[in-house]
CSV table of C-alpha atoms in Angstrom, one decimal:
chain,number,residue,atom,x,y,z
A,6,UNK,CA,4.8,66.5,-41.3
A,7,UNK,CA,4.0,68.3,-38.2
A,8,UNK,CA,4.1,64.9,-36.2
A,9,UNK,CA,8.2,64.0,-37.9
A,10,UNK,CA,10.2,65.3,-35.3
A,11,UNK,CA,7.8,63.4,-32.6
A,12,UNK,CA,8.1,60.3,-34.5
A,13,UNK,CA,11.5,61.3,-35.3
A,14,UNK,CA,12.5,61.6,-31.7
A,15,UNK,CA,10.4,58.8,-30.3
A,16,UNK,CA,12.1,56.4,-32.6
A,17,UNK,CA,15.7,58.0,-32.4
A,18,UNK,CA,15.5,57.6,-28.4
A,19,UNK,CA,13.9,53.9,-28.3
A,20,UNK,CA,17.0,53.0,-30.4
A,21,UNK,CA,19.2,55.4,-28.4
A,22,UNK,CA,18.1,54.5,-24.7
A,23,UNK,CA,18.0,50.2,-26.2
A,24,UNK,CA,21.6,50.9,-27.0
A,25,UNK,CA,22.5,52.9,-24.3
A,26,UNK,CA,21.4,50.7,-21.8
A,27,UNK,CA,23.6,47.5,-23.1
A,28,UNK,CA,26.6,49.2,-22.6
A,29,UNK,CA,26.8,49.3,-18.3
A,30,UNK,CA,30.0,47.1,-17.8
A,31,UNK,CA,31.5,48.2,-14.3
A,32,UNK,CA,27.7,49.3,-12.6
A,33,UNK,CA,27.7,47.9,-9.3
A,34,UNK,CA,24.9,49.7,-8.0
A,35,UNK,CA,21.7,51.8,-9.2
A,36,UNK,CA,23.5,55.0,-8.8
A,37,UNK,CA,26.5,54.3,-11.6
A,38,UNK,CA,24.1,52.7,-13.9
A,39,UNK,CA,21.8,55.8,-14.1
A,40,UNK,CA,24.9,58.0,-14.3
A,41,UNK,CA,26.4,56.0,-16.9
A,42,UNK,CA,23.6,56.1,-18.8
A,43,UNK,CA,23.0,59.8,-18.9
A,44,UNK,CA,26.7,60.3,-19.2
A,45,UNK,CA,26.6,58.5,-22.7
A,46,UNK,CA,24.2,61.7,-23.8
A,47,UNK,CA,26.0,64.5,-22.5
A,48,UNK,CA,29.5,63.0,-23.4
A,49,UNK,CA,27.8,62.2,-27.0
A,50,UNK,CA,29.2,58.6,-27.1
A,51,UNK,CA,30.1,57.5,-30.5
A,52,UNK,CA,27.2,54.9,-30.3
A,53,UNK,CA,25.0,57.2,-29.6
A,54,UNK,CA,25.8,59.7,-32.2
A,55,UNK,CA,25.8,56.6,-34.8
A,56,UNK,CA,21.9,55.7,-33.7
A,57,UNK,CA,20.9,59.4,-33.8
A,58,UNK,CA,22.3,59.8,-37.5
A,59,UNK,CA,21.3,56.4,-38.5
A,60,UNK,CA,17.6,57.2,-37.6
A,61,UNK,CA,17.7,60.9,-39.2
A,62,UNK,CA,18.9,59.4,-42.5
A,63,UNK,CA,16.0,57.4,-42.5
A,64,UNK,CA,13.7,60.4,-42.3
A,65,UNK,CA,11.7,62.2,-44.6
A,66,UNK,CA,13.3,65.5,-44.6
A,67,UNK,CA,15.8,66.9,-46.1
A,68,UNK,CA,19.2,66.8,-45.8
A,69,UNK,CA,19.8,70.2,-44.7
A,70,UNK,CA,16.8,69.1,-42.2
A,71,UNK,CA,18.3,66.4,-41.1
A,72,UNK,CA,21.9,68.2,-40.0
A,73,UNK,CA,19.6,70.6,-38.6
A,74,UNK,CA,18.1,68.5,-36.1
A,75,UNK,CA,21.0,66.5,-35.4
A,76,UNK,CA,22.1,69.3,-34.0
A,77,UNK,CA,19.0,70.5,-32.2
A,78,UNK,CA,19.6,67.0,-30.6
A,79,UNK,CA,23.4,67.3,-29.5
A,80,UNK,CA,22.7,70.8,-27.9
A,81,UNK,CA,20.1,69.0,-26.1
A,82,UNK,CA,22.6,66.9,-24.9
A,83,UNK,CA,24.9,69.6,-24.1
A,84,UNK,CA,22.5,71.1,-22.0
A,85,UNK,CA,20.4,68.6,-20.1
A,86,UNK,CA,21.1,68.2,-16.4
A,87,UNK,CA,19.9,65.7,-14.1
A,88,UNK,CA,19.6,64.8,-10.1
A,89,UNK,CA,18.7,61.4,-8.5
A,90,UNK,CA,16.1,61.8,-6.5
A,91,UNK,CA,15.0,58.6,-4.8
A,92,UNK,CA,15.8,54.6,-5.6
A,93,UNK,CA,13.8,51.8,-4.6
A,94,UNK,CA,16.0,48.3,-4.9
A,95,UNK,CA,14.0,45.1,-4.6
A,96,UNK,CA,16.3,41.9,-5.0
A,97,UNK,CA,17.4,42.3,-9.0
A,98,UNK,CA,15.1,45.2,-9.9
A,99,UNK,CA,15.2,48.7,-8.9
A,100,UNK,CA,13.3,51.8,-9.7
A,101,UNK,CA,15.4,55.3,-9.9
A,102,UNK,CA,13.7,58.6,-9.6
A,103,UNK,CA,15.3,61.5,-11.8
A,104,UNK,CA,14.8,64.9,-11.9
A,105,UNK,CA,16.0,66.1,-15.7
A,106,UNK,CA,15.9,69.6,-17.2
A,107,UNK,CA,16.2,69.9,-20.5
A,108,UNK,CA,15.8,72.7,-23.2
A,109,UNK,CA,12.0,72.9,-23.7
A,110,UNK,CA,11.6,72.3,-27.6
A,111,UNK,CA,8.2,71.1,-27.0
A,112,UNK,CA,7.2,75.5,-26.2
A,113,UNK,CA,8.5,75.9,-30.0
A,114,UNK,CA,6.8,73.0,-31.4
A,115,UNK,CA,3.5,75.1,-29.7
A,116,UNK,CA,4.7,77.9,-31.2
A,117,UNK,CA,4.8,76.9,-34.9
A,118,UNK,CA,1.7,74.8,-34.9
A,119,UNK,CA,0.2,77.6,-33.8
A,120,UNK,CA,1.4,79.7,-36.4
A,121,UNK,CA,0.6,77.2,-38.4
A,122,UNK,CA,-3.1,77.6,-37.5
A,123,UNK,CA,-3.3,80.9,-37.1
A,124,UNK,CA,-1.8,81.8,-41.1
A,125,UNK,CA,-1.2,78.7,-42.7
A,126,UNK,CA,-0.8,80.6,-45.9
A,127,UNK,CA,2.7,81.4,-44.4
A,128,UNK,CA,3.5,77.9,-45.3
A,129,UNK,CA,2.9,77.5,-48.4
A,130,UNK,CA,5.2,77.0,-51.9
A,131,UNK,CA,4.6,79.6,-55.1
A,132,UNK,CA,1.9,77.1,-56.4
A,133,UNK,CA,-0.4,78.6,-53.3
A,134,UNK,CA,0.1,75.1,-51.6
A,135,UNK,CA,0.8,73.7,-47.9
A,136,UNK,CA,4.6,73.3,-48.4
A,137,UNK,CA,5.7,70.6,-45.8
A,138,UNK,CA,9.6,71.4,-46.3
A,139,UNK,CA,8.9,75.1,-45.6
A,140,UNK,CA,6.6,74.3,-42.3
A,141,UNK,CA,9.5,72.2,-41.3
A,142,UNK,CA,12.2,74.5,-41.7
A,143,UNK,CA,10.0,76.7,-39.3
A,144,UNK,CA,9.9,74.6,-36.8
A,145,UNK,CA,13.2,74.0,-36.7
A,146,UNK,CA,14.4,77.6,-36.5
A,147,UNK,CA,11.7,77.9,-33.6
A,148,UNK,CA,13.7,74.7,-32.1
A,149,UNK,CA,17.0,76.7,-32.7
A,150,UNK,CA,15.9,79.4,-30.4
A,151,UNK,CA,14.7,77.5,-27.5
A,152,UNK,CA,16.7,78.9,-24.6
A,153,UNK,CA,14.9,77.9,-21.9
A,154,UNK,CA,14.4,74.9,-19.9
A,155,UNK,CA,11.7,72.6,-18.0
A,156,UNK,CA,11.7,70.3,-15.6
A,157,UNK,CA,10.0,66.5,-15.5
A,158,UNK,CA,10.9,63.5,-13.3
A,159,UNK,CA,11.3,60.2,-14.8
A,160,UNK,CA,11.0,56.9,-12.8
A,161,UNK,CA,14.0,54.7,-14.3
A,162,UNK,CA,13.5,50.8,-14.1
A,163,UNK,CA,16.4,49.1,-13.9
A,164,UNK,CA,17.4,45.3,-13.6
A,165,UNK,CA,20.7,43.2,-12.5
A,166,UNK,CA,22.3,40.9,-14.3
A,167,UNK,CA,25.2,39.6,-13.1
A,168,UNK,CA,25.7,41.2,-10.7
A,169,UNK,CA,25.6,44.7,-13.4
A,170,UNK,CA,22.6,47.2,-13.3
A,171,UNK,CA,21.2,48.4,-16.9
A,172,UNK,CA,18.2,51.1,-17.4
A,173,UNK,CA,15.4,49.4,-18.8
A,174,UNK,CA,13.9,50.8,-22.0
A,175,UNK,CA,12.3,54.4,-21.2
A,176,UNK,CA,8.5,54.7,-21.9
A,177,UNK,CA,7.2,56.9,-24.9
A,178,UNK,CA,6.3,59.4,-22.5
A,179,UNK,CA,9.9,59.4,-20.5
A,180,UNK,CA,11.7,60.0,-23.3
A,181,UNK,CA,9.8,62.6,-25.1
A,182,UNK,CA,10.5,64.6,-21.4
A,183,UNK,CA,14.0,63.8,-22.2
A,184,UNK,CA,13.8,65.2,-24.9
A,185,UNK,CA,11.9,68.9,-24.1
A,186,UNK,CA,8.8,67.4,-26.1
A,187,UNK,CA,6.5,66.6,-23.3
């Protein structure tokens, strides 16, 4: 259990950023692509609301986990910023430096597994046993009161197609920064 929200969010985001990526119909140039991509997050675009919830349902956690997380997600959303850095074009590729901040869930996720180590007892049910569901629900809460923020840079491939630019699938690593895991 304490690797589900990784997996949870790696798998969410490759689904997310696949999606999000098809959609650029009016980028003309590096710059709108990358904004409209980001802009799909932080305007939480029906599509990518749908691929959020349609990857927690698939979890194994429970229901009141899952809303709980959906909503860690949107607030990330809500609160990541970006800045384009630098862009390299090359004929029909490109490569987009971004500077994101995002809420740093990854300082909570530290937290609890330390906790975790530190008095697993905590976690477990009236049986005297590890109690995934109850780890869980820590982890979340920590996740709830993430506050503040961190800083990566992501290098954004891109490709043109017609004339239109898309954002190329992120890497594992790029989109757990996205995400304040990393």
């Amino acid at each position: 259990m304490k690797n589900v929200i990784k997996k949870l969010l790696v798998v969410a985001c490759v689904m997310l950023l696949f999606t999000g990526c098809s959609c650029a119909v009016n980028d003309n140039n590096t710059e709108e692509a990358v904004e409209t991509f980001f802009e799909k997050y932080r305007a939480k675009d029906d599509n990518v609301i749908e691929q959020l919830k349609d990857t927690i349902m698939n979890e194994d956690i429970t229901d009141d986990q899952k809303e709980k997380y959906e909503e860690l997600m949107e607030k990330q959303y809500d609160q990541f910023a970006y800045v384009i850095k630098d862009k390299k074009e090359e004929d029909d590729s490109a490569t987009v430096t971004v500077e994101i901040t995002v809420l740093n869930y990854r300082s909570a996720i530290n937290e609890a597994e330390e906790e975790l180590k530190n008095n697993p007892e905590k976690f477990n049910n009236d049986e005297g046993n590890f109690s995934e569901e109850k780890y869980m629900d820590y982890k979340i809460e920590k996740m709830k009161d993430v506050t503040d923020t961190t800083t990566h840079e992501i290098d954004l491939s891109l490709t043109k197609n017609a004339g239109i630019w898309t954002v190329e699938e992120l890497s594992s690593d790029d989109i757990m920064k996205l995400h304040g895991l990393y």
